[in-house]
Coordinates of C-alpha atoms in Angstrom, one line a residue:
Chain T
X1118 CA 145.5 -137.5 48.8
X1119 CA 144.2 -140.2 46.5
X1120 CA 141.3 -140.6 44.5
X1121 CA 138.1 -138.9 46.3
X1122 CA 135.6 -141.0 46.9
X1123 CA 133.0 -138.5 46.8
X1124 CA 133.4 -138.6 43.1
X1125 CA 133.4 -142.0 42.9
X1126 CA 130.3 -142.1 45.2
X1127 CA 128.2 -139.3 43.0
X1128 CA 129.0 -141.5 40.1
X1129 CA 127.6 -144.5 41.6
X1130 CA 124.5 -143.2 42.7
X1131 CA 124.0 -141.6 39.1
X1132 CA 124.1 -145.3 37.6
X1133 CA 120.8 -147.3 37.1
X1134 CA 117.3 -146.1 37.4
X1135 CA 114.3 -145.8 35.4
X1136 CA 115.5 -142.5 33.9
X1137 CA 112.1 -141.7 34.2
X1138 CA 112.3 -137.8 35.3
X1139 CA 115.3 -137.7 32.1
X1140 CA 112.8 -139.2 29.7
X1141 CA 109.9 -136.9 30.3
X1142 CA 112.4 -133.8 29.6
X1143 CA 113.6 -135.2 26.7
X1144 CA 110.7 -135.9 25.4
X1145 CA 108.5 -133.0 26.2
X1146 CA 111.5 -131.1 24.8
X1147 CA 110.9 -132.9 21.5
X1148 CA 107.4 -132.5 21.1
X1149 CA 108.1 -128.9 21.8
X1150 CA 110.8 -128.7 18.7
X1151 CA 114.5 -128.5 21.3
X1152 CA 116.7 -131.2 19.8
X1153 CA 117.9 -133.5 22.3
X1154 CA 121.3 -132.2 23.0
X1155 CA 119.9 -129.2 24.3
X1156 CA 117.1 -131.1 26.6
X1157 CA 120.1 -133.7 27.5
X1158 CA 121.3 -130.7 30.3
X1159 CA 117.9 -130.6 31.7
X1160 CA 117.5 -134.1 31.3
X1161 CA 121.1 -135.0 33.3
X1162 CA 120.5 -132.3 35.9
X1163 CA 117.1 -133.8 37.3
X1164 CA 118.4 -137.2 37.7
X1165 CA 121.3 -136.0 39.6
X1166 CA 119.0 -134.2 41.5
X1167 CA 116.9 -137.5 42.0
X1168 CA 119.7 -139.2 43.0
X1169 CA 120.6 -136.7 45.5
X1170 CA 117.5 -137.6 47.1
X1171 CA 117.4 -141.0 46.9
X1172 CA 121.3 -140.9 48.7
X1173 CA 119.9 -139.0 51.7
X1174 CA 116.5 -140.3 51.5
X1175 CA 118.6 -143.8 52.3
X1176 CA 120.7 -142.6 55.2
X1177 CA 120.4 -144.5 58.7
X1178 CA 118.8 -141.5 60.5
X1179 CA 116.3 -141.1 57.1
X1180 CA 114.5 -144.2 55.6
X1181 CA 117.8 -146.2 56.4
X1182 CA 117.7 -148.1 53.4
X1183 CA 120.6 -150.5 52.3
X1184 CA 119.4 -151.8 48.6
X1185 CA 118.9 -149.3 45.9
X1186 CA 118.9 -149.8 42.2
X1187 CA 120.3 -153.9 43.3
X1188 CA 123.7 -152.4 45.1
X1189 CA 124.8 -151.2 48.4
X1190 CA 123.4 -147.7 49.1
X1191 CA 126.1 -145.1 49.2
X1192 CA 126.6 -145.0 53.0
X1193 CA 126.8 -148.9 52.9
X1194 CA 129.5 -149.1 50.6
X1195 CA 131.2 -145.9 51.5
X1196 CA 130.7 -144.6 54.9
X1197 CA 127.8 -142.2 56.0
X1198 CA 130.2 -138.8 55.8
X1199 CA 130.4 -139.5 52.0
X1200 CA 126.7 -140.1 51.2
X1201 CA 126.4 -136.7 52.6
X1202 CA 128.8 -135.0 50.9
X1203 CA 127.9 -136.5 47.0
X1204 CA 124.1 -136.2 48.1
X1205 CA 125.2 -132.5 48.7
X1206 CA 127.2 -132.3 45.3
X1207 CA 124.7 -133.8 43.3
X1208 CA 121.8 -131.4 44.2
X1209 CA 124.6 -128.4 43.1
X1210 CA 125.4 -130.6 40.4
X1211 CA 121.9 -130.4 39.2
X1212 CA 121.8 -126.2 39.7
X1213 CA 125.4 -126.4 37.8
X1214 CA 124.0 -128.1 34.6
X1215 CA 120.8 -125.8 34.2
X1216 CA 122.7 -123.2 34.3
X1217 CA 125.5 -123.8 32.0
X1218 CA 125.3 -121.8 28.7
X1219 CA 124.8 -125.3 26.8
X1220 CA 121.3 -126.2 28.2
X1221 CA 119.6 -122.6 26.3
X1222 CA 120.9 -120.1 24.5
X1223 CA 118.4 -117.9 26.1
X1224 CA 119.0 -117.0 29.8
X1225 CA 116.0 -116.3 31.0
X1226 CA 115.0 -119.8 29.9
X1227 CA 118.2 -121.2 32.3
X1228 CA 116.8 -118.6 35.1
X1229 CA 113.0 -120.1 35.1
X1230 CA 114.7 -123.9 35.6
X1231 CA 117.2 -123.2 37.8
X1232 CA 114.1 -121.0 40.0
X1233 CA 111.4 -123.8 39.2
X1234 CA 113.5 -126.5 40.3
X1235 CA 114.6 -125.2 43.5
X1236 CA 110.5 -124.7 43.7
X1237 CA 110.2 -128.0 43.4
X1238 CA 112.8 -129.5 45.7
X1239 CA 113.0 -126.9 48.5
X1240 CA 111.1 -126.3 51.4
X1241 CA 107.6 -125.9 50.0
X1242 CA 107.9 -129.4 47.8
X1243 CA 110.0 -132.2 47.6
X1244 CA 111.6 -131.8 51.4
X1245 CA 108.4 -130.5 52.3
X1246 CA 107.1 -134.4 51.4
X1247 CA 110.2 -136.1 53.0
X1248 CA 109.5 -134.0 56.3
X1249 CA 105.9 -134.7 56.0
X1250 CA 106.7 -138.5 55.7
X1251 CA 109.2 -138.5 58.7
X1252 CA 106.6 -136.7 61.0
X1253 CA 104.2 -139.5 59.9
X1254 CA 106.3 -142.2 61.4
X1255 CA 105.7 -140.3 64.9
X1256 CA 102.1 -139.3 64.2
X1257 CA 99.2 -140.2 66.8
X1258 CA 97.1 -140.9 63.7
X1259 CA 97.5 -142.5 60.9
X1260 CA 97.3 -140.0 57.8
X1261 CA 94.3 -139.6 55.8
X1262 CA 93.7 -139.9 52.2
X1263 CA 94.2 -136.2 51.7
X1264 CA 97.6 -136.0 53.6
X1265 CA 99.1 -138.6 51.7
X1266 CA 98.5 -136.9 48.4
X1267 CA 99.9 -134.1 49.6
X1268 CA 102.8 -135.3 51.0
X1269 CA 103.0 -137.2 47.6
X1270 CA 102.3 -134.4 45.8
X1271 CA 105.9 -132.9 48.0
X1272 CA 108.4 -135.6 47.9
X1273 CA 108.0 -136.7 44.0
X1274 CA 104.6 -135.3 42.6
X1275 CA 106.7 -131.8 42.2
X1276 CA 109.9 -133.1 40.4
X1277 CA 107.9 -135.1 38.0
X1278 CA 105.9 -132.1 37.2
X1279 CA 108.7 -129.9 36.9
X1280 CA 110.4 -132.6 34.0
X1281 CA 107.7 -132.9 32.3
X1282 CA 107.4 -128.6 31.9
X1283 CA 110.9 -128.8 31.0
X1284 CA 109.6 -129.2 27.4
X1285 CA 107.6 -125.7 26.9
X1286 CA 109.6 -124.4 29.3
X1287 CA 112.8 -124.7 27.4
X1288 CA 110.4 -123.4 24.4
X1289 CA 108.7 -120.9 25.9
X1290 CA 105.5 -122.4 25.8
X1291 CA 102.6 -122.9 27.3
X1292 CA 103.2 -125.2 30.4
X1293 CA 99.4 -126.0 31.3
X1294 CA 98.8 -129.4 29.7
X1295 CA 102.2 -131.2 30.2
X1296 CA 101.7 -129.7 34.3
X1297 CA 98.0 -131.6 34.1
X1298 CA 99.5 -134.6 32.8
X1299 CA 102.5 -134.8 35.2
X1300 CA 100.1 -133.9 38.2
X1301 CA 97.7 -136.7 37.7
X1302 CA 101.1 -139.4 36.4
X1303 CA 103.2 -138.4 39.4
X1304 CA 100.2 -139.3 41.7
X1305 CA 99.7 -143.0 39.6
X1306 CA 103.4 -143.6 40.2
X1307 CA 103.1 -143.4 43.8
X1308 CA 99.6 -145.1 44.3
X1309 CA 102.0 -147.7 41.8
X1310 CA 105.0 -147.6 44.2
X1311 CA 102.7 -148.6 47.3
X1312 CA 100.7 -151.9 45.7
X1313 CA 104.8 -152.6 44.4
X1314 CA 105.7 -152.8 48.1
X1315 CA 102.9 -155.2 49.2
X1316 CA 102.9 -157.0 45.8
X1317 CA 106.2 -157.0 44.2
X1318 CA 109.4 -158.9 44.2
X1319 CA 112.7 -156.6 45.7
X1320 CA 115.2 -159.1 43.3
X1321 CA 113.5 -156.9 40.7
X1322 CA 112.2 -154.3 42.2
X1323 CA 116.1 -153.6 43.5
X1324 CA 114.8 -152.2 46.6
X1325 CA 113.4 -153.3 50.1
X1326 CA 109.8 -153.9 49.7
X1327 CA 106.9 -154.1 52.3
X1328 CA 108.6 -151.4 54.6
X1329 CA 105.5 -148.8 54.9
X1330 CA 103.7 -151.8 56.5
X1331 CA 106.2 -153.3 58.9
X1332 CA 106.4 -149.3 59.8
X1333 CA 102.4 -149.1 60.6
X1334 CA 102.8 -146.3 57.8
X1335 CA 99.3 -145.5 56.0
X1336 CA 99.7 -145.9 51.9
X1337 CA 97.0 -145.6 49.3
X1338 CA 96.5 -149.5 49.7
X1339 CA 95.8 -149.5 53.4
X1340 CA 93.6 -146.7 53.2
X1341 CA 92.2 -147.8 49.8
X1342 CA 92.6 -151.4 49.5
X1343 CA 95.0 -153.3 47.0
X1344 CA 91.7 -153.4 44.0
X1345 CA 90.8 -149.6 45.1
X1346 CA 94.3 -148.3 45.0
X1347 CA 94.7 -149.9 41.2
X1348 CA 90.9 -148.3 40.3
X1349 CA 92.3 -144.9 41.2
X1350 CA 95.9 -145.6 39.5
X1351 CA 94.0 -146.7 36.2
X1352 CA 91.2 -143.8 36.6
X1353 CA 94.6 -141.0 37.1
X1354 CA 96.3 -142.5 33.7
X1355 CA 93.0 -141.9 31.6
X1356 CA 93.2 -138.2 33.1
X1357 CA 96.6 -138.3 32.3
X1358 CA 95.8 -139.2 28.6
X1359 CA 93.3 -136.6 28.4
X1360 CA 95.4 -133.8 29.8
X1361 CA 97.5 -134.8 26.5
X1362 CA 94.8 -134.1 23.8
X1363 CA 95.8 -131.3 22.1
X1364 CA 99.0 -132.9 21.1
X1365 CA 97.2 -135.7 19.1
X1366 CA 99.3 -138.2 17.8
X1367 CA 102.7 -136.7 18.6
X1368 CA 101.8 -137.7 22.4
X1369 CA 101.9 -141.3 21.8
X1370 CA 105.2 -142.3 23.6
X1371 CA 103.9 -140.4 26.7
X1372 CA 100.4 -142.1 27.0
X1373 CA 102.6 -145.3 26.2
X1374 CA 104.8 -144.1 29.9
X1375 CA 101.7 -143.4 31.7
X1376 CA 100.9 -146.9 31.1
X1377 CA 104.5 -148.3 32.0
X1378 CA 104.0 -146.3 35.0
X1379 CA 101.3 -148.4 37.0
X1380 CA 102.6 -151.7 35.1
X1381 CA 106.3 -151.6 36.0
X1382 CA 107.4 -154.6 38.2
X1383 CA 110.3 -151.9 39.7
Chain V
X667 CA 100.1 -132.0 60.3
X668 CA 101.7 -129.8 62.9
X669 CA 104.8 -127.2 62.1
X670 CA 107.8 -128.5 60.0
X671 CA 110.3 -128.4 62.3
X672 CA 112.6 -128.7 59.3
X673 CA 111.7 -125.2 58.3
X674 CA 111.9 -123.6 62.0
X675 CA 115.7 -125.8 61.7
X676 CA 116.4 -123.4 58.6
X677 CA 115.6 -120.4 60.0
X678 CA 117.7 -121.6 63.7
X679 CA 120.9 -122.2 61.2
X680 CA 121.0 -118.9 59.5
X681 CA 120.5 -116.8 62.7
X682 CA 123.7 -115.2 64.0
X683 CA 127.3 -115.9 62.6
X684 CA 129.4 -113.2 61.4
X685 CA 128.2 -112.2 58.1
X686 CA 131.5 -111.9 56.4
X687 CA 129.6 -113.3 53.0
X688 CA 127.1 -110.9 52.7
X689 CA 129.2 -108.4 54.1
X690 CA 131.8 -109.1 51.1
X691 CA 128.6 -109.0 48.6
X692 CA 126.7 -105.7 49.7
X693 CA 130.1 -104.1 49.9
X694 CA 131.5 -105.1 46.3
X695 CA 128.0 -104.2 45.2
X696 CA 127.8 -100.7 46.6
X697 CA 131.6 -100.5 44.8
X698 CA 129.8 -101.1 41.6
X699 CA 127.4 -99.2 42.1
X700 CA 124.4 -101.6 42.6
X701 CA 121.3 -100.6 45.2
X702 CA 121.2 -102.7 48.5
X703 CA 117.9 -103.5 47.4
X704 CA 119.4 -105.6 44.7
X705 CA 122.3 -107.3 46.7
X706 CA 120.5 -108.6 49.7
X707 CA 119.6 -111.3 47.5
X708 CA 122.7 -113.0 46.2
X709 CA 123.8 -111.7 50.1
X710 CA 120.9 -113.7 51.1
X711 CA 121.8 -116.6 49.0
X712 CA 125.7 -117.1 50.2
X713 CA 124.4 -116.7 53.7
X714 CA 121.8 -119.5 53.5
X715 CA 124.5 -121.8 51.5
X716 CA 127.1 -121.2 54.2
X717 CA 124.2 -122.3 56.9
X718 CA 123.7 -125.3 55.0
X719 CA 127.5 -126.5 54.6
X720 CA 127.7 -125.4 58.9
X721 CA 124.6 -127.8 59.5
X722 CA 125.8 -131.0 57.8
X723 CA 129.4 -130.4 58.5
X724 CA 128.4 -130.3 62.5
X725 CA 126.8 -133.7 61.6
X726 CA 128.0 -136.8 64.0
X727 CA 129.2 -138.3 61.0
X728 CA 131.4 -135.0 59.8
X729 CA 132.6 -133.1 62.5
X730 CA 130.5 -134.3 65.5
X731 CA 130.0 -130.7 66.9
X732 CA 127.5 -129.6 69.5
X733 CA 127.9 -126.2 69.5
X734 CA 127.7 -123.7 66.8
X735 CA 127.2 -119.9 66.9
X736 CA 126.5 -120.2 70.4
X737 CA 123.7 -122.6 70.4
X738 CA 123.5 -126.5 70.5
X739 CA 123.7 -127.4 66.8
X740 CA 120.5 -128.5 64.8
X741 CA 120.8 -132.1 64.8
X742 CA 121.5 -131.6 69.1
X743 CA 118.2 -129.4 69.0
X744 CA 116.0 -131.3 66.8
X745 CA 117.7 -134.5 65.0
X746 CA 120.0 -135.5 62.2
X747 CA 116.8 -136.2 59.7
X748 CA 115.5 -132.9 60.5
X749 CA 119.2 -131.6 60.2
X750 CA 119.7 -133.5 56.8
X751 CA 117.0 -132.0 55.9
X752 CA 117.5 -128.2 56.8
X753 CA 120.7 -128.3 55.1
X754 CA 119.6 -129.6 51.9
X755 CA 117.0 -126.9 51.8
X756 CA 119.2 -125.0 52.5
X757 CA 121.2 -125.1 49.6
X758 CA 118.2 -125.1 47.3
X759 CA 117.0 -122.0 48.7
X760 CA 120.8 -120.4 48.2
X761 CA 119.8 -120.9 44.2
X762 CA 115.8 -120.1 44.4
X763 CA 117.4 -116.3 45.8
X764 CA 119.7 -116.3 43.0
X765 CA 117.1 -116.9 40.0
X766 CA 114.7 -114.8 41.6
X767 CA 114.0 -111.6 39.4
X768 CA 114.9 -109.8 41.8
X769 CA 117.9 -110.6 42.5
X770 CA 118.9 -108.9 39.2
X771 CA 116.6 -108.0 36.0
X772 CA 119.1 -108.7 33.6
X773 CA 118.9 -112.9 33.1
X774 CA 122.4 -113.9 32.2
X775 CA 123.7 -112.2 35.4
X776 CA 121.5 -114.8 37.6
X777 CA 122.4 -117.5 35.3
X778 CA 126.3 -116.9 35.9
X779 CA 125.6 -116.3 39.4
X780 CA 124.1 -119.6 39.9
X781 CA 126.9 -121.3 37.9
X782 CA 129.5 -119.2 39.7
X783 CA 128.0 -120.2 43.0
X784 CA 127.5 -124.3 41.9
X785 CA 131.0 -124.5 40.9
X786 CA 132.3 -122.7 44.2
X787 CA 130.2 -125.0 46.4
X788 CA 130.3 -128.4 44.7
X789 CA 132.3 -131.4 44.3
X790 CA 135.1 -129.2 42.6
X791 CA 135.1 -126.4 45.4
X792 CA 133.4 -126.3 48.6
X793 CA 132.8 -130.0 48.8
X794 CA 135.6 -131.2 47.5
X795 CA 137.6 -129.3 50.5
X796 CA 135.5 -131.2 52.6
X797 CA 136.1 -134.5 51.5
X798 CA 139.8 -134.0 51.6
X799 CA 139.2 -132.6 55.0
X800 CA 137.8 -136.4 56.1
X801 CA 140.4 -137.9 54.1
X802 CA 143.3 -136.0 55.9
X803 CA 141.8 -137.6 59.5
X804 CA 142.7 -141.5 58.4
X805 CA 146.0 -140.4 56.3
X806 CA 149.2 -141.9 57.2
X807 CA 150.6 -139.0 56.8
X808 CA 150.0 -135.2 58.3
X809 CA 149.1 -132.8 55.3
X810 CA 151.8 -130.7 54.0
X811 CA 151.6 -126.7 53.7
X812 CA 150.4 -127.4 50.4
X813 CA 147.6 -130.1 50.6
X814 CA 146.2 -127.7 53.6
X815 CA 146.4 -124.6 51.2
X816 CA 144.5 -127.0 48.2
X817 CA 141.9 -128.1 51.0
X818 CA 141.6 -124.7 52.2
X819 CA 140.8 -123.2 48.7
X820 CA 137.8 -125.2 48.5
X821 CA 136.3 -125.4 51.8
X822 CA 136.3 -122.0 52.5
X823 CA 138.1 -119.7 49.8
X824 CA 135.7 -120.8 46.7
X825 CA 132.7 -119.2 48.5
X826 CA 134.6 -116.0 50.0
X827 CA 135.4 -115.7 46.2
X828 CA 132.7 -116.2 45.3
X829 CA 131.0 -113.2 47.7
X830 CA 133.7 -110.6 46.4
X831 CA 133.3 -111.4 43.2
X832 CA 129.6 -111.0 43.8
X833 CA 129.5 -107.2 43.1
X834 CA 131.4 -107.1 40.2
X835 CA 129.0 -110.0 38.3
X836 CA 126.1 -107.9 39.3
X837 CA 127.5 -104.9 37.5
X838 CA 129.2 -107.1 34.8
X839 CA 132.2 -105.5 35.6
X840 CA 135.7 -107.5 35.9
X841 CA 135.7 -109.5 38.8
X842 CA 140.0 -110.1 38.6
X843 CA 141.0 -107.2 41.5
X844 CA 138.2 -108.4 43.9
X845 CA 138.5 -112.4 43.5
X846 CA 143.1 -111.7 44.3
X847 CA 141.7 -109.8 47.1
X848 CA 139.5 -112.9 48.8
X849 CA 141.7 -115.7 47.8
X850 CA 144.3 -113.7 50.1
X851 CA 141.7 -112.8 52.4
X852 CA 140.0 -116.2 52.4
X853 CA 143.6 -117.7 53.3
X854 CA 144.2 -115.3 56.3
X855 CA 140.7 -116.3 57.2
X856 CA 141.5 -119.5 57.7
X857 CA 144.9 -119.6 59.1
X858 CA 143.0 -117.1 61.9
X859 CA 140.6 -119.6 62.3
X860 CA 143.3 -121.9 63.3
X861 CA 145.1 -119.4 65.6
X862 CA 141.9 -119.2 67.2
X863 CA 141.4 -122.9 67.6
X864 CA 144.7 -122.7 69.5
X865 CA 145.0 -119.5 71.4
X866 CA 140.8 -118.6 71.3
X867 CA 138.1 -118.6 74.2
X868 CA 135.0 -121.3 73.4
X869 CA 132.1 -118.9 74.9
X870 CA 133.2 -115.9 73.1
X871 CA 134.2 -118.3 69.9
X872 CA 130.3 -119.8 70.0
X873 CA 132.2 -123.2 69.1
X874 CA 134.0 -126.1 70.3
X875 CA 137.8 -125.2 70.0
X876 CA 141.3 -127.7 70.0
X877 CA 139.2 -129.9 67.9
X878 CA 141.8 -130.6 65.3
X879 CA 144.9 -130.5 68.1
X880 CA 143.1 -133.2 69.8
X881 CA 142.6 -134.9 66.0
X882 CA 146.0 -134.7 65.5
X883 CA 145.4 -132.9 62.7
X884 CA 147.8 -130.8 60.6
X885 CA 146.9 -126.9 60.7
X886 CA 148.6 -123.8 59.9
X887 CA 149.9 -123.3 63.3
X888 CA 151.2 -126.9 63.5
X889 CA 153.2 -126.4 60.2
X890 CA 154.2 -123.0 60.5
X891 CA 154.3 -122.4 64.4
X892 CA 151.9 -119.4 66.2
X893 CA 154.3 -116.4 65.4
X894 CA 154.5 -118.1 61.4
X895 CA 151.3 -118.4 61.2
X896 CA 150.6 -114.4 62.6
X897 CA 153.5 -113.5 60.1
X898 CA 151.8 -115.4 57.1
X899 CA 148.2 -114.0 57.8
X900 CA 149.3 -110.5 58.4
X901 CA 151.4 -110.9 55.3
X902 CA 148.2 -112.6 53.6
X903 CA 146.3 -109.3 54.4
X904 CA 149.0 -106.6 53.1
X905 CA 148.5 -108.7 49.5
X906 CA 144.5 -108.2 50.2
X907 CA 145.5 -104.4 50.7
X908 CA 147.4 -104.1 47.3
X909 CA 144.3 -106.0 45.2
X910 CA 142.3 -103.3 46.2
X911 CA 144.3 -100.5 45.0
X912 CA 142.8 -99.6 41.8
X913 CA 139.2 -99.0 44.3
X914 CA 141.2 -96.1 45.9
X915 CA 139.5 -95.1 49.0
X916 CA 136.2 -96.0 48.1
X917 CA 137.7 -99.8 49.2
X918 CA 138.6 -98.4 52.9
X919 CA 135.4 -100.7 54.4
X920 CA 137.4 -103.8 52.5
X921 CA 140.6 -102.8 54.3
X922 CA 139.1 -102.6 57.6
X923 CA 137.4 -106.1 56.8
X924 CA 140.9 -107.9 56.1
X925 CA 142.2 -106.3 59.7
X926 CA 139.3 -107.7 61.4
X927 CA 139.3 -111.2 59.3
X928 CA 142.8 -111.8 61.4
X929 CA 142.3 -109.9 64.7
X930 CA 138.9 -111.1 64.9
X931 CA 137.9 -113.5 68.5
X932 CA 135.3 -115.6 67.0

């Protein structure tokens, strides 16, 4: 029967990327003591999981998107039935990886990220946000201010948050700050993804730009203006800082992210 | 912002249906001695995955069905977002139940459940049945008796195993007796499932039948003719019958299950 080019197609879709979801595992694992090729299971199983959305999220009857990353999106360069299917295999992918023995020793600890990832992606967030931003598109009303953070907050405020408590998770720590900081970065990378689609260039950016306007779709730059959108961007990234106090200097690299975060051209 | 019709799509999927899953869980569990109250959940879980692999395989770009269960199919009733959507929550939800305390206290038993159930469903199991399953349709070439077996192992076998094995994990018992019993079972189940296609009634099916005659598409009954194909399945079942052995009677609700999986009209 051939090579299957679901395979081939979950491969693809894994390539490229910020790894930015990977790099706050990693490195909230370090600061919390869990050498990297421990983290690297938690690390690999959120970007599949990202990737999984981004291959649906793309679909003709979704955001029917045909540029991700610079290439073809799966169901351009395959066929719809196959974005699907490795869309559907990467999100078990993701459960698969968190739960194997080699991502903790400890079971509970593979338990609590298996159950706070599918938290974080389910019903209540991540789909939640995509639904939320589908019914927009149909709305009467434009969304307010307060809709579109919470939609944010859904579709990728929750899997930011849950990487970057992949750290003391994996330790058995105290979760609080690294939440804080994720909450208020995951909120600057949106507000930063929305003056990128009026502003930015889609030969870098690797993606179709200026869609949300073409679409009549409110964003935190029609409802806040392009100088008002970067206020509240620069004003979330000093919160984020703060939220990382009490880990002093050992913190630096993700300050230094929160600041790639709102000046990233992609 | 309104109710999510993705959420009222989830609920619509896992209504009605057979059961067989859960059945096989909450039946392997009582063997082993584990309280209802326990088993619903990974009962709960196979049910909502199965929902989810229904939904997107209904899909106009996977099967093209309309009718499911009975009912007009979720992306008929609502759309294929909404059903895109609905499935994939679907699937998270399957491992939220699973890493649930409740589901069992004991860690590593949810852990190995969720890996059991990832591997069963993904691009090695469930999926990759699937795949093949859209590959057969362009082939030059019918499938033989054994590529349908291999695709039939994965699209539906990996997850009846998964289901008997269920109680067994639960107890941390060996699982070797009850996974020979569903990979014969799973088999017959299928090979019914094409009798039915053939020979079966669409109102009391709930489905849209002679799909994969019309297809041209290789089946049991085309390889092995309608009295082979009764011969194999109720030979299929005896070997289900002898797995069980070692249960004694306690297994008589198994038996009766196998006898149904083949005389069964929908």
């Amino acid at each position: 029967m051939g090579d299957l080019s679901v395979v081939q197609a979950m491969r693809y879709a894994s390539a490229g990327g910020k790894r930015l979801r990977a790099f706050l595992v990693l490195e909230t694992a370090r600061l919390h003591g869990i050498a990297p090729e421990q983290a690297i299971w938690p690390a690999a199983a959120v970007e599949a999981l990202h990737a999984y959305s981004l291959v649906h999220d793309d679909l003709p009857c979704m955001d029917d998107d045909d540029l991700r990353r610079g290439l073809p999106t799966v169901h351009v360069q395959w066929d719809q039935a196959t974005a699907v299917l490795a869309g559907d295999a990467l999100q078990t992918l993701a459960f698969e990886l968190l739960a194997r023995p080699e991502c903790s020793p400890d079971a509970t600890v593979r338990a609590d990220l298996v159950l706070g990832l599918a938290r974080a992606v389910g019903a209540q967030g991540m789909v939640r946000g995509q639904a939320l931003d589908i019914a927009a598109e149909t709305a009467p009303e434009p969304l307010t201010l307060e809709q579109i953070t919470e939609l944010q907050a859904g579709k990728t405020g929750a899997l930011i948050e849950w990487s970057a408590a992949a750290g003391p998770v994996l330790a058995r720590a105290d979760s609080a700050p690294l939440r804080a900081y994720a909450q208020a970065l995951g909120l600057a990378f949106q507000i930063a993804d929305d003056i990128l689609d009026v502003t930015g260039d889609e030969e870098t950016a690797g993606k179709r730009l200026q869609k949300d306007e073409k679409a009549g779709k409110a964003t935190f730059v029609s409802l806040l203006g392009l100088d008002g959108a970067r206020a509240r961007a620069a004003e979330l990234i000093e919160q984020a800082h703060v939220a990382l106090d009490s880990y002093g200097d050992e913190a630096e690299t993700l300050r230094q992210a929160a600041r790639f975060v709102i000046a990233r051209q992609s």
